[in-house]
Amino acid sequence: MNANPPINDAILQVEHLSMKFGGLVAIGDLSFRAKRGEITALIGPNGAGKTTVFNCITGFYKPSEGMITLNRSDGSSFLLERLPNHEIPARAKVARTFQNIRLFSGMTLLENLLVAQHNKLMKASGYTVLGLFGFSSYRKVSAESVDLAKHWLEKANLVDRADDPAGDLPYGAQRRLEIARAMCTGPELLCLDEPAAGLNPKESLALNELLMDIKNNSGTSILLIEHDMSVVMQISDHVVVLEYGRKISDGDPKTVRTDPRVIAAYLGVDDEEVETVLTEVGDEEVIEQLDTGPDSAHGPGNSASMLAGPVSDTVGHSNGGERVTVEKGAGKADRSGPRAPDERQSTDKSGGRK
Amino acid sequence: MAAIVTPESDTVAAPMQRALREAFYAAVIALGLFVLFIGLKTDQNIKNELILVQRWGLLAAVVIITAVGRFLYVGFGQPAIERAKARKAAAPAAVAEPGFVSRNFNKIGITALVLYPVAIVALVGLQGSLKWVDNFGIQILIYVMLAWGLNIVVGLAGLLDLGYVAFYAVGAYAYALLGTHYGLSFWILLPAAGAMAAMWGVLLGFPVLRLRGDYLAIVTLAFGEIIRLVIINWREVTNGSAGISGIPKVTFFGLMSFNVSDPNYIGKVLHIATSSAYYKIFLYYLILALALFTAFVTIRLRRLPVGRAWEALREDEIACRSLGINTTTTKLTAFATGAMFGGFAGSFFAARQGFVSPESFVFLESAIILAIVVLGGMGSLGGIAVAAVVMIGGTEILRELDFLKAVFGPDFTPELYRMLLFGMAMVIVMLWKPRGFVGSREPTAFLKERRAVSSSFTKEGHG
Ligand SMILES: Nc1ncnc2c1ncn2[C@@H]1O[C@H](COP(=O)(O)OP(=O)(O)O)[C@@H](O)[C@H]1O
Ligand SMILES: [Mg+2]
């Protein structure tokens, strides 16, 4: 098993991945690796192609080019771009959640988690035949599956609501339930698409705890898309930054957050993030770099340069603990509510188009 | 300026005034509409001339009925509805503890169904029971069974199938052909017919289940028509539109027969008087057993992983795939299982009628079965049974309403208004209960307590 340690070290290898929609290059020649047992974060501005990468990994899209290799801990490897959609969770043990939550809203929490154990239960029920006659072997596995579901409900802090419909849960709880459901498939790699989007600070904290718990206790590696920089910086071991479908930075959180290209990308595209990033960074070196103006090759030049002035003001004030918003982005920065609605559309489209 | 009327006092103090005004408008509109429709009628007299018959009395009656109806609705109906709504809003938390009847609905229903023929025979005698057991009991139960079968496809898996009657036809012709040509017994052909229908379900499913929503509905509709047209045109085998007659009767597991000429005729074996009612009562219990078998299997399947996967498929197909569920085979099993029960019902139908022809398998049948499923509340067995009783029983009972002839004249045939009433009933039920009689869903597993899931959370499926 250890004959080739570098390969087994990485649970997921993405090599020269490209995805084109008509003329649009959503992902261009992307290569990265996710290490086993780590949390790898995939970040980037809206429309950078993060969800598209997930859809390629989990088989919802067939990539135009490239190779996605998944190495399971038992030594077997799978080329994910060749597996049919539903076999990726079943055989390669990759589970995912969706940017716009996709629960079975009319089914109870427990049922949601039982559906996730479909393949195991199906086999135990002798493809329905044995189960129909109530064989005891099936009943045993069925009871075990309820126990597993209960285990994850407890981890997600939802066990009190086990018999309520999933659609009745508050947003943060739905996110946790979706993660619990994905974990019930027994994955080796868990792909989470913006799990913290639209959560309030308390829910966000509960989410972080759940993710750390998964990382430390279940042996599942995590690939995470996240907009919330605090989540990324706190919990991830490795960060890959995308912009316009290309990788612009790759490394541990510290190197990435001081990478001028990353800052430029965030400044250039989404002024809402400026404040967050800079508060996170609070780094003299970066501020100097910003003063010289971001690289105009990345992102619309004009909005970036317009922001360059006020931005450094913001840093100065927020270091003093006071929150002063950037003038131009004031309206947007005030909008602290869920970011989900405008993004929901984009994934509804990408999810339903298969 | 004391004459200022606040909006509240306007609506509270003057409902009668408003009702009168509305009634007047309604009368005017009705008069305008009906003066040519009802007031004047063209007819032919004895010399074959076209004449105008004037019916002012009838016109006046219609206009007055309209005005009075509108007056009552605006004056009393609307305020009552408002008050009921206000009362409901005031006390939202008080959920009534389900009464004895609703708690034991299933047991009471099954007991009533088992005792029904006995009660009928006791009430109207053997000969009189024929109509009640056959036209009502058996007829309704066939539709209950068909609707329960379709419920697996539409209600659980969320696949809109407009051609369900095709599987019914396959089952009926399977029994009719194999029974008449090879003389095989019903008890062998019943499973064979089910298997054959299931096979057709899979054959149809393979190409079709990639489609979703409207497209799936249209293609299944087309499939239903194709089967019917094949039956009509494949004369050498199916005898075309003339149909197949002389289909053997069901025997009592080979022990007793229901043919008077046979040596083991039931009357001779049990030493009772000859009557055709025995066969009908036997058929009644047979279809009751088949329907209950359908219900039993459905309930069982729902609690197994397949059944749960069907419902998950209805809720969100993409999430299903992300959990490793093979959606194609899951849809196929739903299709095949539903088709199988359609096949069972079909072979029973052939045995009961003794005659099958393509006319029994028109699109209208599919539509009626689907309507029953939707009216009953998709996924709910109890609701569907009630819907079948109301819809099929209601249309059958129209034949019995002879007194209507006294009201509307001797050439009034209430059966002709069957579809009109069917449609009206559907509209009313859908307005009153948009999710059908039973909108809530029973969860298939629970940790602490089983609580019904309100229909506002369940989805209908997209394909
Ligand atoms: N199914 C699709 N068809 C066409 N374009 C798509 C599709 N899915 C995604 N895209 C495009 O690919 C780009 C990347 O989208 P996405 O991966 O959703 O970005 P992110 O998740 O990083 O916000 C966007 O420009 C989007 O419009
Ligand atoms: Mg996205």
mmCIF file of C-alpha atoms and ligand atoms in Angstrom, chain A residues 46-47 49-52 99 193-194 225 227 343 346-347, ligand 2:
data_model
loop_
_atom_site.group_PDB
_atom_site.id
_atom_site.type_symbol
_atom_site.label_atom_id
_atom_site.label_comp_id
_atom_site.label_asym_id
_atom_site.label_seq_id
_atom_site.Cartn_x
_atom_site.Cartn_y
_atom_site.Cartn_z
ATOM 1 C CA ASN A 46 -18.284 34.565 -7.543
ATOM 2 C CA GLY A 47 -18.320 32.846 -10.892
ATOM 3 C CA GLY A 49 -15.762 28.156 -11.322
ATOM 4 C CA LYS A 50 -15.661 26.579 -7.879
ATOM 5 C CA THR A 51 -19.037 24.895 -8.098
ATOM 6 C CA THR A 52 -18.161 23.725 -11.587
ATOM 7 C CA GLN A 99 -24.687 25.461 -2.669
ATOM 8 C CA ASP A 193 -20.197 23.836 -1.410
ATOM 9 C CA GLU A 194 -20.358 27.032 0.625
ATOM 10 C CA ILE A 225 -15.774 25.878 -1.046
ATOM 11 C CA HIS A 227 -16.705 32.609 0.831
ATOM 12 C CA GLU A 343 -26.090 32.662 -6.027
ATOM 13 C CA SER A 346 -26.437 30.129 -10.664
ATOM 14 C CA THR A 347 -26.360 26.675 -9.124
HETATM 15 MG MG MG C 2 -20.764 28.350 -6.535
#
